[in-house]
JSON list of C-alpha atoms in Angstrom, two decimals:
[
{"chain": "A", "resi": 25, "resn": "UNK", "atom": "CA", "xyz": [-66.77, 34.66, 66.38]},
{"chain": "A", "resi": 26, "resn": "UNK", "atom": "CA", "xyz": [-64.40, 35.00, 63.35]},
{"chain": "A", "resi": 27, "resn": "UNK", "atom": "CA", "xyz": [-63.45, 31.41, 62.32]},
{"chain": "A", "resi": 28, "resn": "UNK", "atom": "CA", "xyz": [-59.35, 31.27, 62.62]},
{"chain": "A", "resi": 29, "resn": "UNK", "atom": "CA", "xyz": [-57.32, 29.79, 59.46]},
{"chain": "A", "resi": 30, "resn": "UNK", "atom": "CA", "xyz": [-54.14, 27.75, 59.92]},
{"chain": "A", "resi": 31, "resn": "UNK", "atom": "CA", "xyz": [-52.34, 29.08, 56.52]},
{"chain": "A", "resi": 32, "resn": "UNK", "atom": "CA", "xyz": [-49.49, 25.83, 57.35]},
{"chain": "A", "resi": 33, "resn": "UNK", "atom": "CA", "xyz": [-47.54, 24.59, 59.70]},
{"chain": "A", "resi": 34, "resn": "UNK", "atom": "CA", "xyz": [-43.80, 24.00, 61.10]},
{"chain": "A", "resi": 35, "resn": "UNK", "atom": "CA", "xyz": [-42.24, 20.93, 61.00]},
{"chain": "A", "resi": 36, "resn": "UNK", "atom": "CA", "xyz": [-39.04, 20.51, 63.46]},
{"chain": "A", "resi": 37, "resn": "UNK", "atom": "CA", "xyz": [-37.06, 17.57, 63.98]},
{"chain": "A", "resi": 38, "resn": "UNK", "atom": "CA", "xyz": [-35.32, 16.15, 66.97]},
{"chain": "A", "resi": 39, "resn": "UNK", "atom": "CA", "xyz": [-37.48, 18.36, 69.47]},
{"chain": "A", "resi": 40, "resn": "UNK", "atom": "CA", "xyz": [-38.00, 15.82, 72.14]},
{"chain": "A", "resi": 41, "resn": "UNK", "atom": "CA", "xyz": [-41.60, 15.72, 72.92]},
{"chain": "A", "resi": 42, "resn": "UNK", "atom": "CA", "xyz": [-41.61, 16.29, 76.47]},
{"chain": "A", "resi": 43, "resn": "UNK", "atom": "CA", "xyz": [-39.65, 19.31, 76.73]},
{"chain": "A", "resi": 44, "resn": "UNK", "atom": "CA", "xyz": [-42.47, 20.94, 74.60]},
{"chain": "A", "resi": 45, "resn": "UNK", "atom": "CA", "xyz": [-43.58, 24.15, 77.07]},
{"chain": "A", "resi": 46, "resn": "UNK", "atom": "CA", "xyz": [-47.76, 24.96, 77.05]},
{"chain": "A", "resi": 47, "resn": "UNK", "atom": "CA", "xyz": [-48.42, 27.70, 74.71]},
{"chain": "A", "resi": 48, "resn": "UNK", "atom": "CA", "xyz": [-48.58, 29.95, 77.41]},
{"chain": "A", "resi": 49, "resn": "UNK", "atom": "CA", "xyz": [-44.55, 29.09, 78.02]},
{"chain": "A", "resi": 50, "resn": "UNK", "atom": "CA", "xyz": [-43.75, 29.54, 74.75]},
{"chain": "A", "resi": 51, "resn": "UNK", "atom": "CA", "xyz": [-42.02, 32.51, 73.02]},
{"chain": "A", "resi": 52, "resn": "UNK", "atom": "CA", "xyz": [-42.48, 33.55, 69.56]},
{"chain": "A", "resi": 53, "resn": "UNK", "atom": "CA", "xyz": [-41.25, 36.64, 67.45]},
{"chain": "A", "resi": 54, "resn": "UNK", "atom": "CA", "xyz": [-41.70, 37.57, 63.86]},
{"chain": "A", "resi": 55, "resn": "UNK", "atom": "CA", "xyz": [-38.90, 38.96, 62.06]},
{"chain": "A", "resi": 56, "resn": "UNK", "atom": "CA", "xyz": [-38.96, 42.84, 62.10]},
{"chain": "A", "resi": 57, "resn": "UNK", "atom": "CA", "xyz": [-38.65, 42.39, 58.22]},
{"chain": "A", "resi": 58, "resn": "UNK", "atom": "CA", "xyz": [-41.41, 40.55, 56.36]},
{"chain": "A", "resi": 59, "resn": "UNK", "atom": "CA", "xyz": [-38.35, 37.93, 54.86]},
{"chain": "A", "resi": 60, "resn": "UNK", "atom": "CA", "xyz": [-41.15, 35.03, 54.23]},
{"chain": "A", "resi": 61, "resn": "UNK", "atom": "CA", "xyz": [-42.63, 35.53, 57.92]},
{"chain": "A", "resi": 62, "resn": "UNK", "atom": "CA", "xyz": [-39.87, 33.83, 59.52]},
{"chain": "A", "resi": 63, "resn": "UNK", "atom": "CA", "xyz": [-40.08, 33.28, 63.38]},
{"chain": "A", "resi": 64, "resn": "UNK", "atom": "CA", "xyz": [-38.34, 31.77, 66.17]},
{"chain": "A", "resi": 65, "resn": "UNK", "atom": "CA", "xyz": [-40.23, 29.13, 68.80]},
{"chain": "A", "resi": 66, "resn": "UNK", "atom": "CA", "xyz": [-38.62, 28.31, 72.57]},
{"chain": "A", "resi": 67, "resn": "UNK", "atom": "CA", "xyz": [-39.08, 24.44, 73.87]},
{"chain": "A", "resi": 68, "resn": "UNK", "atom": "CA", "xyz": [-37.09, 24.62, 76.97]},
{"chain": "A", "resi": 69, "resn": "UNK", "atom": "CA", "xyz": [-33.59, 24.76, 76.36]},
{"chain": "A", "resi": 70, "resn": "UNK", "atom": "CA", "xyz": [-33.82, 24.88, 72.72]},
{"chain": "A", "resi": 71, "resn": "UNK", "atom": "CA", "xyz": [-34.29, 27.86, 70.51]},
{"chain": "A", "resi": 72, "resn": "UNK", "atom": "CA", "xyz": [-35.44, 27.21, 66.84]},
{"chain": "A", "resi": 73, "resn": "UNK", "atom": "CA", "xyz": [-36.50, 29.30, 63.86]},
{"chain": "A", "resi": 74, "resn": "UNK", "atom": "CA", "xyz": [-38.55, 28.11, 60.52]},
{"chain": "A", "resi": 75, "resn": "UNK", "atom": "CA", "xyz": [-39.78, 30.19, 57.57]},
{"chain": "A", "resi": 76, "resn": "UNK", "atom": "CA", "xyz": [-43.04, 29.75, 56.09]},
{"chain": "A", "resi": 77, "resn": "UNK", "atom": "CA", "xyz": [-42.68, 29.67, 52.49]},
{"chain": "A", "resi": 78, "resn": "UNK", "atom": "CA", "xyz": [-45.09, 31.16, 49.72]},
{"chain": "A", "resi": 79, "resn": "UNK", "atom": "CA", "xyz": [-48.68, 32.62, 50.10]},
{"chain": "A", "resi": 80, "resn": "UNK", "atom": "CA", "xyz": [-49.66, 28.25, 50.91]},
{"chain": "A", "resi": 81, "resn": "UNK", "atom": "CA", "xyz": [-47.39, 28.91, 53.77]},
{"chain": "A", "resi": 82, "resn": "UNK", "atom": "CA", "xyz": [-45.66, 25.14, 53.41]},
{"chain": "A", "resi": 83, "resn": "UNK", "atom": "CA", "xyz": [-43.08, 25.68, 56.59]},
{"chain": "A", "resi": 84, "resn": "UNK", "atom": "CA", "xyz": [-39.14, 24.41, 56.86]},
{"chain": "A", "resi": 85, "resn": "UNK", "atom": "CA", "xyz": [-37.42, 24.37, 60.49]},
{"chain": "A", "resi": 86, "resn": "UNK", "atom": "CA", "xyz": [-34.01, 25.69, 59.43]},
{"chain": "A", "resi": 87, "resn": "UNK", "atom": "CA", "xyz": [-31.98, 26.18, 62.49]},
{"chain": "A", "resi": 88, "resn": "UNK", "atom": "CA", "xyz": [-31.75, 26.14, 66.66]},
{"chain": "A", "resi": 89, "resn": "UNK", "atom": "CA", "xyz": [-29.87, 27.21, 69.27]},
{"chain": "A", "resi": 90, "resn": "UNK", "atom": "CA", "xyz": [-29.54, 24.56, 72.36]},
{"chain": "A", "resi": 91, "resn": "UNK", "atom": "CA", "xyz": [-28.82, 25.98, 75.94]},
{"chain": "A", "resi": 92, "resn": "UNK", "atom": "CA", "xyz": [-27.84, 24.44, 78.78]},
{"chain": "A", "resi": 93, "resn": "UNK", "atom": "CA", "xyz": [-30.80, 25.36, 80.59]},
{"chain": "A", "resi": 94, "resn": "UNK", "atom": "CA", "xyz": [-34.07, 26.70, 80.09]},
{"chain": "A", "resi": 95, "resn": "UNK", "atom": "CA", "xyz": [-34.80, 29.85, 77.22]},
{"chain": "A", "resi": 96, "resn": "UNK", "atom": "CA", "xyz": [-36.13, 32.82, 79.05]},
{"chain": "A", "resi": 97, "resn": "UNK", "atom": "CA", "xyz": [-36.11, 35.39, 76.24]},
{"chain": "A", "resi": 98, "resn": "UNK", "atom": "CA", "xyz": [-35.38, 36.02, 72.47]},
{"chain": "A", "resi": 99, "resn": "UNK", "atom": "CA", "xyz": [-35.19, 38.72, 70.05]},
{"chain": "A", "resi": 100, "resn": "UNK", "atom": "CA", "xyz": [-34.13, 39.72, 66.34]},
{"chain": "A", "resi": 101, "resn": "UNK", "atom": "CA", "xyz": [-32.00, 41.96, 65.26]},
{"chain": "A", "resi": 102, "resn": "UNK", "atom": "CA", "xyz": [-33.28, 44.81, 63.83]},
{"chain": "A", "resi": 103, "resn": "UNK", "atom": "CA", "xyz": [-32.29, 44.07, 59.73]},
{"chain": "A", "resi": 104, "resn": "UNK", "atom": "CA", "xyz": [-33.81, 40.36, 60.51]},
{"chain": "A", "resi": 105, "resn": "UNK", "atom": "CA", "xyz": [-30.28, 38.86, 60.15]},
{"chain": "A", "resi": 106, "resn": "UNK", "atom": "CA", "xyz": [-29.94, 37.40, 63.43]},
{"chain": "A", "resi": 107, "resn": "UNK", "atom": "CA", "xyz": [-31.01, 35.81, 66.51]},
{"chain": "A", "resi": 108, "resn": "UNK", "atom": "CA", "xyz": [-30.28, 36.18, 70.07]},
{"chain": "A", "resi": 109, "resn": "UNK", "atom": "CA", "xyz": [-31.27, 34.03, 73.11]},
{"chain": "A", "resi": 110, "resn": "UNK", "atom": "CA", "xyz": [-31.17, 33.93, 76.85]},
{"chain": "A", "resi": 111, "resn": "UNK", "atom": "CA", "xyz": [-32.08, 31.82, 80.05]},
{"chain": "A", "resi": 112, "resn": "UNK", "atom": "CA", "xyz": [-31.37, 30.15, 82.99]},
{"chain": "A", "resi": 113, "resn": "UNK", "atom": "CA", "xyz": [-27.99, 29.06, 82.13]},
{"chain": "A", "resi": 114, "resn": "UNK", "atom": "CA", "xyz": [-26.81, 32.27, 82.23]},
{"chain": "A", "resi": 115, "resn": "UNK", "atom": "CA", "xyz": [-25.39, 33.31, 78.98]},
{"chain": "A", "resi": 116, "resn": "UNK", "atom": "CA", "xyz": [-26.88, 35.13, 75.82]},
{"chain": "A", "resi": 117, "resn": "UNK", "atom": "CA", "xyz": [-26.16, 33.11, 72.38]},
{"chain": "A", "resi": 118, "resn": "UNK", "atom": "CA", "xyz": [-26.19, 34.53, 69.03]},
{"chain": "A", "resi": 119, "resn": "UNK", "atom": "CA", "xyz": [-27.27, 32.75, 65.54]},
{"chain": "A", "resi": 120, "resn": "UNK", "atom": "CA", "xyz": [-25.99, 34.77, 61.96]},
{"chain": "A", "resi": 121, "resn": "UNK", "atom": "CA", "xyz": [-28.39, 33.41, 59.72]},
{"chain": "A", "resi": 122, "resn": "UNK", "atom": "CA", "xyz": [-26.48, 34.61, 57.12]},
{"chain": "A", "resi": 123, "resn": "UNK", "atom": "CA", "xyz": [-23.60, 32.27, 57.86]},
{"chain": "A", "resi": 124, "resn": "UNK", "atom": "CA", "xyz": [-24.80, 28.52, 56.96]},
{"chain": "A", "resi": 125, "resn": "UNK", "atom": "CA", "xyz": [-23.84, 26.00, 58.92]},
{"chain": "A", "resi": 126, "resn": "UNK", "atom": "CA", "xyz": [-22.04, 28.27, 61.42]},
{"chain": "A", "resi": 127, "resn": "UNK", "atom": "CA", "xyz": [-22.66, 27.08, 65.13]},
{"chain": "A", "resi": 128, "resn": "UNK", "atom": "CA", "xyz": [-24.35, 29.75, 67.74]},
{"chain": "A", "resi": 129, "resn": "UNK", "atom": "CA", "xyz": [-21.98, 31.96, 69.24]},
{"chain": "A", "resi": 130, "resn": "UNK", "atom": "CA", "xyz": [-22.00, 32.81, 72.97]},
{"chain": "A", "resi": 131, "resn": "UNK", "atom": "CA", "xyz": [-22.02, 36.56, 73.61]},
{"chain": "A", "resi": 132, "resn": "UNK", "atom": "CA", "xyz": [-22.87, 37.78, 76.67]},
{"chain": "A", "resi": 133, "resn": "UNK", "atom": "CA", "xyz": [-22.81, 36.09, 80.49]},
{"chain": "A", "resi": 134, "resn": "UNK", "atom": "CA", "xyz": [-24.14, 37.16, 83.86]},
{"chain": "A", "resi": 135, "resn": "UNK", "atom": "CA", "xyz": [-23.60, 35.93, 87.57]},
{"chain": "A", "resi": 136, "resn": "UNK", "atom": "CA", "xyz": [-27.60, 34.28, 87.35]},
{"chain": "A", "resi": 137, "resn": "UNK", "atom": "CA", "xyz": [-30.27, 33.59, 84.10]},
{"chain": "A", "resi": 138, "resn": "UNK", "atom": "CA", "xyz": [-30.66, 36.29, 81.96]},
{"chain": "A", "resi": 139, "resn": "UNK", "atom": "CA", "xyz": [-34.16, 37.23, 82.21]},
{"chain": "A", "resi": 140, "resn": "UNK", "atom": "CA", "xyz": [-34.57, 39.55, 79.08]},
{"chain": "A", "resi": 141, "resn": "UNK", "atom": "CA", "xyz": [-32.05, 40.42, 75.55]},
{"chain": "A", "resi": 142, "resn": "UNK", "atom": "CA", "xyz": [-32.64, 43.03, 73.14]},
{"chain": "A", "resi": 143, "resn": "UNK", "atom": "CA", "xyz": [-30.76, 43.85, 70.20]},
{"chain": "A", "resi": 144, "resn": "UNK", "atom": "CA", "xyz": [-30.37, 48.37, 70.37]},
{"chain": "A", "resi": 145, "resn": "UNK", "atom": "CA", "xyz": [-29.41, 50.44, 67.66]},
{"chain": "A", "resi": 146, "resn": "UNK", "atom": "CA", "xyz": [-26.71, 52.44, 69.66]},
{"chain": "A", "resi": 147, "resn": "UNK", "atom": "CA", "xyz": [-26.83, 56.74, 68.87]},
{"chain": "A", "resi": 148, "resn": "UNK", "atom": "CA", "xyz": [-24.27, 57.58, 67.05]},
{"chain": "A", "resi": 149, "resn": "UNK", "atom": "CA", "xyz": [-23.02, 54.63, 65.80]},
{"chain": "A", "resi": 150, "resn": "UNK", "atom": "CA", "xyz": [-23.37, 51.50, 63.60]},
{"chain": "A", "resi": 151, "resn": "UNK", "atom": "CA", "xyz": [-22.05, 49.11, 66.39]},
{"chain": "A", "resi": 152, "resn": "UNK", "atom": "CA", "xyz": [-24.09, 45.88, 66.36]},
{"chain": "A", "resi": 153, "resn": "UNK", "atom": "CA", "xyz": [-25.38, 45.77, 70.39]},
{"chain": "A", "resi": 154, "resn": "UNK", "atom": "CA", "xyz": [-27.93, 43.93, 72.57]},
{"chain": "A", "resi": 155, "resn": "UNK", "atom": "CA", "xyz": [-28.39, 44.47, 76.24]},
{"chain": "A", "resi": 156, "resn": "UNK", "atom": "CA", "xyz": [-29.40, 41.85, 78.66]},
{"chain": "A", "resi": 157, "resn": "UNK", "atom": "CA", "xyz": [-31.07, 42.02, 81.93]},
{"chain": "A", "resi": 158, "resn": "UNK", "atom": "CA", "xyz": [-30.90, 39.66, 84.90]},
{"chain": "A", "resi": 159, "resn": "UNK", "atom": "CA", "xyz": [-31.72, 38.17, 87.99]},
{"chain": "A", "resi": 160, "resn": "UNK", "atom": "CA", "xyz": [-28.14, 39.25, 89.38]},
{"chain": "A", "resi": 161, "resn": "UNK", "atom": "CA", "xyz": [-29.59, 42.86, 89.28]},
{"chain": "A", "resi": 162, "resn": "UNK", "atom": "CA", "xyz": [-28.18, 44.12, 86.61]},
{"chain": "A", "resi": 163, "resn": "UNK", "atom": "CA", "xyz": [-28.34, 45.26, 82.86]},
{"chain": "A", "resi": 164, "resn": "UNK", "atom": "CA", "xyz": [-25.39, 44.83, 80.54]},
{"chain": "A", "resi": 165, "resn": "UNK", "atom": "CA", "xyz": [-24.64, 46.32, 76.95]},
{"chain": "A", "resi": 166, "resn": "UNK", "atom": "CA", "xyz": [-22.51, 43.96, 74.59]},
{"chain": "A", "resi": 167, "resn": "UNK", "atom": "CA", "xyz": [-20.76, 45.18, 71.55]},
{"chain": "A", "resi": 168, "resn": "UNK", "atom": "CA", "xyz": [-20.98, 42.12, 69.31]},
{"chain": "A", "resi": 169, "resn": "UNK", "atom": "CA", "xyz": [-17.51, 42.49, 68.01]},
{"chain": "A", "resi": 170, "resn": "UNK", "atom": "CA", "xyz": [-15.89, 41.83, 71.42]},
{"chain": "A", "resi": 171, "resn": "UNK", "atom": "CA", "xyz": [-16.09, 39.80, 74.42]},
{"chain": "A", "resi": 172, "resn": "UNK", "atom": "CA", "xyz": [-16.52, 41.97, 77.03]},
{"chain": "A", "resi": 173, "resn": "UNK", "atom": "CA", "xyz": [-19.49, 43.85, 78.02]},
{"chain": "A", "resi": 174, "resn": "UNK", "atom": "CA", "xyz": [-18.85, 47.77, 77.29]},
{"chain": "A", "resi": 175, "resn": "UNK", "atom": "CA", "xyz": [-20.95, 49.00, 80.69]},
{"chain": "A", "resi": 176, "resn": "UNK", "atom": "CA", "xyz": [-23.26, 47.32, 83.20]},
{"chain": "A", "resi": 177, "resn": "UNK", "atom": "CA", "xyz": [-25.36, 49.25, 85.31]},
{"chain": "A", "resi": 178, "resn": "UNK", "atom": "CA", "xyz": [-27.11, 47.84, 89.10]},
{"chain": "A", "resi": 179, "resn": "UNK", "atom": "CA", "xyz": [-30.90, 47.83, 89.40]},
{"chain": "A", "resi": 180, "resn": "UNK", "atom": "CA", "xyz": [-32.72, 48.22, 92.33]},
{"chain": "A", "resi": 181, "resn": "UNK", "atom": "CA", "xyz": [-34.01, 43.90, 92.39]},
{"chain": "A", "resi": 182, "resn": "UNK", "atom": "CA", "xyz": [-33.93, 41.30, 89.59]},
{"chain": "A", "resi": 183, "resn": "UNK", "atom": "CA", "xyz": [-34.59, 42.14, 86.04]},
{"chain": "A", "resi": 184, "resn": "UNK", "atom": "CA", "xyz": [-38.52, 40.65, 85.10]},
{"chain": "A", "resi": 185, "resn": "UNK", "atom": "CA", "xyz": [-38.64, 42.51, 81.86]},
{"chain": "A", "resi": 186, "resn": "UNK", "atom": "CA", "xyz": [-36.89, 44.72, 79.55]},
{"chain": "A", "resi": 187, "resn": "UNK", "atom": "CA", "xyz": [-37.93, 46.63, 76.30]},
{"chain": "A", "resi": 188, "resn": "UNK", "atom": "CA", "xyz": [-36.06, 48.86, 74.20]},
{"chain": "A", "resi": 189, "resn": "UNK", "atom": "CA", "xyz": [-37.00, 51.18, 71.16]},
{"chain": "A", "resi": 190, "resn": "UNK", "atom": "CA", "xyz": [-35.08, 54.28, 69.51]},
{"chain": "A", "resi": 191, "resn": "UNK", "atom": "CA", "xyz": [-33.64, 55.52, 72.16]},
{"chain": "A", "resi": 192, "resn": "UNK", "atom": "CA", "xyz": [-35.36, 54.58, 75.55]},
{"chain": "A", "resi": 193, "resn": "UNK", "atom": "CA", "xyz": [-34.62, 51.26, 77.55]},
{"chain": "A", "resi": 194, "resn": "UNK", "atom": "CA", "xyz": [-37.37, 50.28, 80.18]},
{"chain": "A", "resi": 195, "resn": "UNK", "atom": "CA", "xyz": [-37.28, 47.72, 82.96]},
{"chain": "A", "resi": 196, "resn": "UNK", "atom": "CA", "xyz": [-39.09, 46.23, 84.93]},
{"chain": "A", "resi": 197, "resn": "UNK", "atom": "CA", "xyz": [-38.16, 44.69, 88.08]},
{"chain": "A", "resi": 198, "resn": "UNK", "atom": "CA", "xyz": [-38.89, 42.26, 90.80]},
{"chain": "A", "resi": 199, "resn": "UNK", "atom": "CA", "xyz": [-39.63, 45.05, 93.54]},
{"chain": "A", "resi": 200, "resn": "UNK", "atom": "CA", "xyz": [-42.18, 46.93, 90.92]},
{"chain": "A", "resi": 201, "resn": "UNK", "atom": "CA", "xyz": [-39.44, 49.24, 89.70]},
{"chain": "A", "resi": 202, "resn": "UNK", "atom": "CA", "xyz": [-39.56, 50.24, 86.47]},
{"chain": "A", "resi": 203, "resn": "UNK", "atom": "CA", "xyz": [-36.23, 51.90, 85.09]},
{"chain": "A", "resi": 204, "resn": "UNK", "atom": "CA", "xyz": [-36.15, 54.22, 82.02]},
{"chain": "A", "resi": 205, "resn": "UNK", "atom": "CA", "xyz": [-32.62, 54.36, 80.49]},
{"chain": "A", "resi": 206, "resn": "UNK", "atom": "CA", "xyz": [-32.12, 57.00, 77.84]},
{"chain": "A", "resi": 207, "resn": "UNK", "atom": "CA", "xyz": [-29.89, 55.42, 75.32]},
{"chain": "A", "resi": 208, "resn": "UNK", "atom": "CA", "xyz": [-27.74, 58.40, 74.40]},
{"chain": "A", "resi": 209, "resn": "UNK", "atom": "CA", "xyz": [-26.37, 57.71, 78.09]},
{"chain": "A", "resi": 210, "resn": "UNK", "atom": "CA", "xyz": [-26.84, 54.74, 78.64]},
{"chain": "A", "resi": 211, "resn": "UNK", "atom": "CA", "xyz": [-24.57, 53.91, 81.97]},
{"chain": "A", "resi": 212, "resn": "UNK", "atom": "CA", "xyz": [-27.16, 55.69, 84.15]},
{"chain": "A", "resi": 213, "resn": "UNK", "atom": "CA", "xyz": [-30.62, 55.43, 84.94]},
{"chain": "A", "resi": 214, "resn": "UNK", "atom": "CA", "xyz": [-32.73, 58.44, 84.05]},
{"chain": "A", "resi": 215, "resn": "UNK", "atom": "CA", "xyz": [-35.53, 57.94, 86.40]},
{"chain": "A", "resi": 216, "resn": "UNK", "atom": "CA", "xyz": [-37.41, 55.33, 88.02]},
{"chain": "A", "resi": 217, "resn": "UNK", "atom": "CA", "xyz": [-40.94, 55.22, 89.07]},
{"chain": "A", "resi": 218, "resn": "UNK", "atom": "CA", "xyz": [-43.22, 52.88, 90.99]},
{"chain": "A", "resi": 219, "resn": "UNK", "atom": "CA", "xyz": [-45.10, 50.89, 89.12]},
{"chain": "A", "resi": 220, "resn": "UNK", "atom": "CA", "xyz": [-49.11, 51.74, 89.27]},
{"chain": "A", "resi": 221, "resn": "UNK", "atom": "CA", "xyz": [-50.33, 47.87, 89.75]},
{"chain": "A", "resi": 222, "resn": "UNK", "atom": "CA", "xyz": [-50.83, 46.48, 92.44]},
{"chain": "A", "resi": 223, "resn": "UNK", "atom": "CA", "xyz": [-49.15, 43.21, 91.51]},
{"chain": "A", "resi": 224, "resn": "UNK", "atom": "CA", "xyz": [-45.56, 41.64, 89.97]},
{"chain": "A", "resi": 225, "resn": "UNK", "atom": "CA", "xyz": [-44.58, 42.73, 86.89]},
{"chain": "A", "resi": 226, "resn": "UNK", "atom": "CA", "xyz": [-44.60, 40.55, 83.86]},
{"chain": "A", "resi": 227, "resn": "UNK", "atom": "CA", "xyz": [-43.77, 42.06, 80.94]},
{"chain": "A", "resi": 228, "resn": "UNK", "atom": "CA", "xyz": [-42.93, 45.56, 79.62]},
{"chain": "A", "resi": 229, "resn": "UNK", "atom": "CA", "xyz": [-43.07, 46.86, 75.74]},
{"chain": "A", "resi": 230, "resn": "UNK", "atom": "CA", "xyz": [-42.27, 50.35, 74.29]},
{"chain": "A", "resi": 231, "resn": "UNK", "atom": "CA", "xyz": [-44.31, 52.35, 71.60]},
{"chain": "A", "resi": 232, "resn": "UNK", "atom": "CA", "xyz": [-43.65, 52.03, 68.33]},
{"chain": "A", "resi": 233, "resn": "UNK", "atom": "CA", "xyz": [-42.56, 55.67, 68.10]},
{"chain": "A", "resi": 234, "resn": "UNK", "atom": "CA", "xyz": [-40.98, 55.16, 71.86]},
{"chain": "A", "resi": 235, "resn": "UNK", "atom": "CA", "xyz": [-43.03, 58.07, 73.22]},
{"chain": "A", "resi": 236, "resn": "UNK", "atom": "CA", "xyz": [-45.00, 55.57, 76.02]},
{"chain": "A", "resi": 237, "resn": "UNK", "atom": "CA", "xyz": [-44.64, 52.14, 77.07]},
{"chain": "A", "resi": 238, "resn": "UNK", "atom": "CA", "xyz": [-47.06, 49.64, 78.87]},
{"chain": "A", "resi": 239, "resn": "UNK", "atom": "CA", "xyz": [-46.77, 47.62, 81.91]},
{"chain": "A", "resi": 240, "resn": "UNK", "atom": "CA", "xyz": [-48.69, 44.32, 82.40]},
{"chain": "A", "resi": 241, "resn": "UNK", "atom": "CA", "xyz": [-48.83, 42.76, 85.59]},
{"chain": "A", "resi": 242, "resn": "UNK", "atom": "CA", "xyz": [-49.30, 38.62, 86.95]},
{"chain": "A", "resi": 243, "resn": "UNK", "atom": "CA", "xyz": [-53.26, 39.50, 87.45]},
{"chain": "A", "resi": 244, "resn": "UNK", "atom": "CA", "xyz": [-53.36, 40.61, 83.66]},
{"chain": "A", "resi": 245, "resn": "UNK", "atom": "CA", "xyz": [-53.73, 43.83, 84.37]},
{"chain": "A", "resi": 246, "resn": "UNK", "atom": "CA", "xyz": [-52.18, 46.60, 81.90]},
{"chain": "A", "resi": 247, "resn": "UNK", "atom": "CA", "xyz": [-50.93, 50.48, 82.31]},
{"chain": "A", "resi": 248, "resn": "UNK", "atom": "CA", "xyz": [-49.81, 52.69, 79.90]},
{"chain": "A", "resi": 249, "resn": "UNK", "atom": "CA", "xyz": [-47.33, 55.60, 80.60]},
{"chain": "A", "resi": 250, "resn": "UNK", "atom": "CA", "xyz": [-45.76, 58.31, 79.03]},
{"chain": "A", "resi": 251, "resn": "UNK", "atom": "CA", "xyz": [-41.93, 58.17, 79.01]},
{"chain": "A", "resi": 252, "resn": "UNK", "atom": "CA", "xyz": [-41.83, 62.11, 79.62]},
{"chain": "A", "resi": 253, "resn": "UNK", "atom": "CA", "xyz": [-44.27, 63.83, 81.50]},
{"chain": "A", "resi": 254, "resn": "UNK", "atom": "CA", "xyz": [-45.14, 66.29, 78.64]},
{"chain": "A", "resi": 255, "resn": "UNK", "atom": "CA", "xyz": [-45.90, 63.33, 76.66]},
{"chain": "A", "resi": 256, "resn": "UNK", "atom": "CA", "xyz": [-48.78, 62.42, 79.62]},
{"chain": "A", "resi": 257, "resn": "UNK", "atom": "CA", "xyz": [-51.53, 64.38, 77.96]}
]
């Protein structure tokens, strides 16, 4: 087995030791663009981000977003300049990394915990947008320039996972339904499928070309599906 190599470490201050989740409970994402391998990690009710500096990978903690409950999801903007987080306190919050010292701002709210948050680029628009999926059985679209949701879509059950790429949004729910939404017509569910997995959906993820997606279940099984039947081959 190939031995792993530790390139460096990030030191975060003011993180209560008792609040650090086990590895499988943490969320981490590298930025979409290579800004010295910036990443985020979740420690219960705190979302932190750091930067690995240079080839020797000595690191530093840079900023944090505090929530009033456990963090359940986080995502980077396409250009890597913003971080959004969401969680059990029923809110989503945004940190603009270009505004040094500026606090995070609440940008979304639901009636129940928000299980997933994703940035996306609205077709034919340069507006900064996020989409949130909640246990209140809705997904909501938010234009970051306004306070209210611009659209709401009702799902058949609680949202457990969600992913977006290009014009495709895939939503996994508690009832094992998979909703597929065309973001050119975001207010409607284009198709609902039954998950081929036997047990509860844990995660969905779109392919880079947005022509397919994978679904992972709590039993460790994964299935691969085409978005369009014409791409099934």
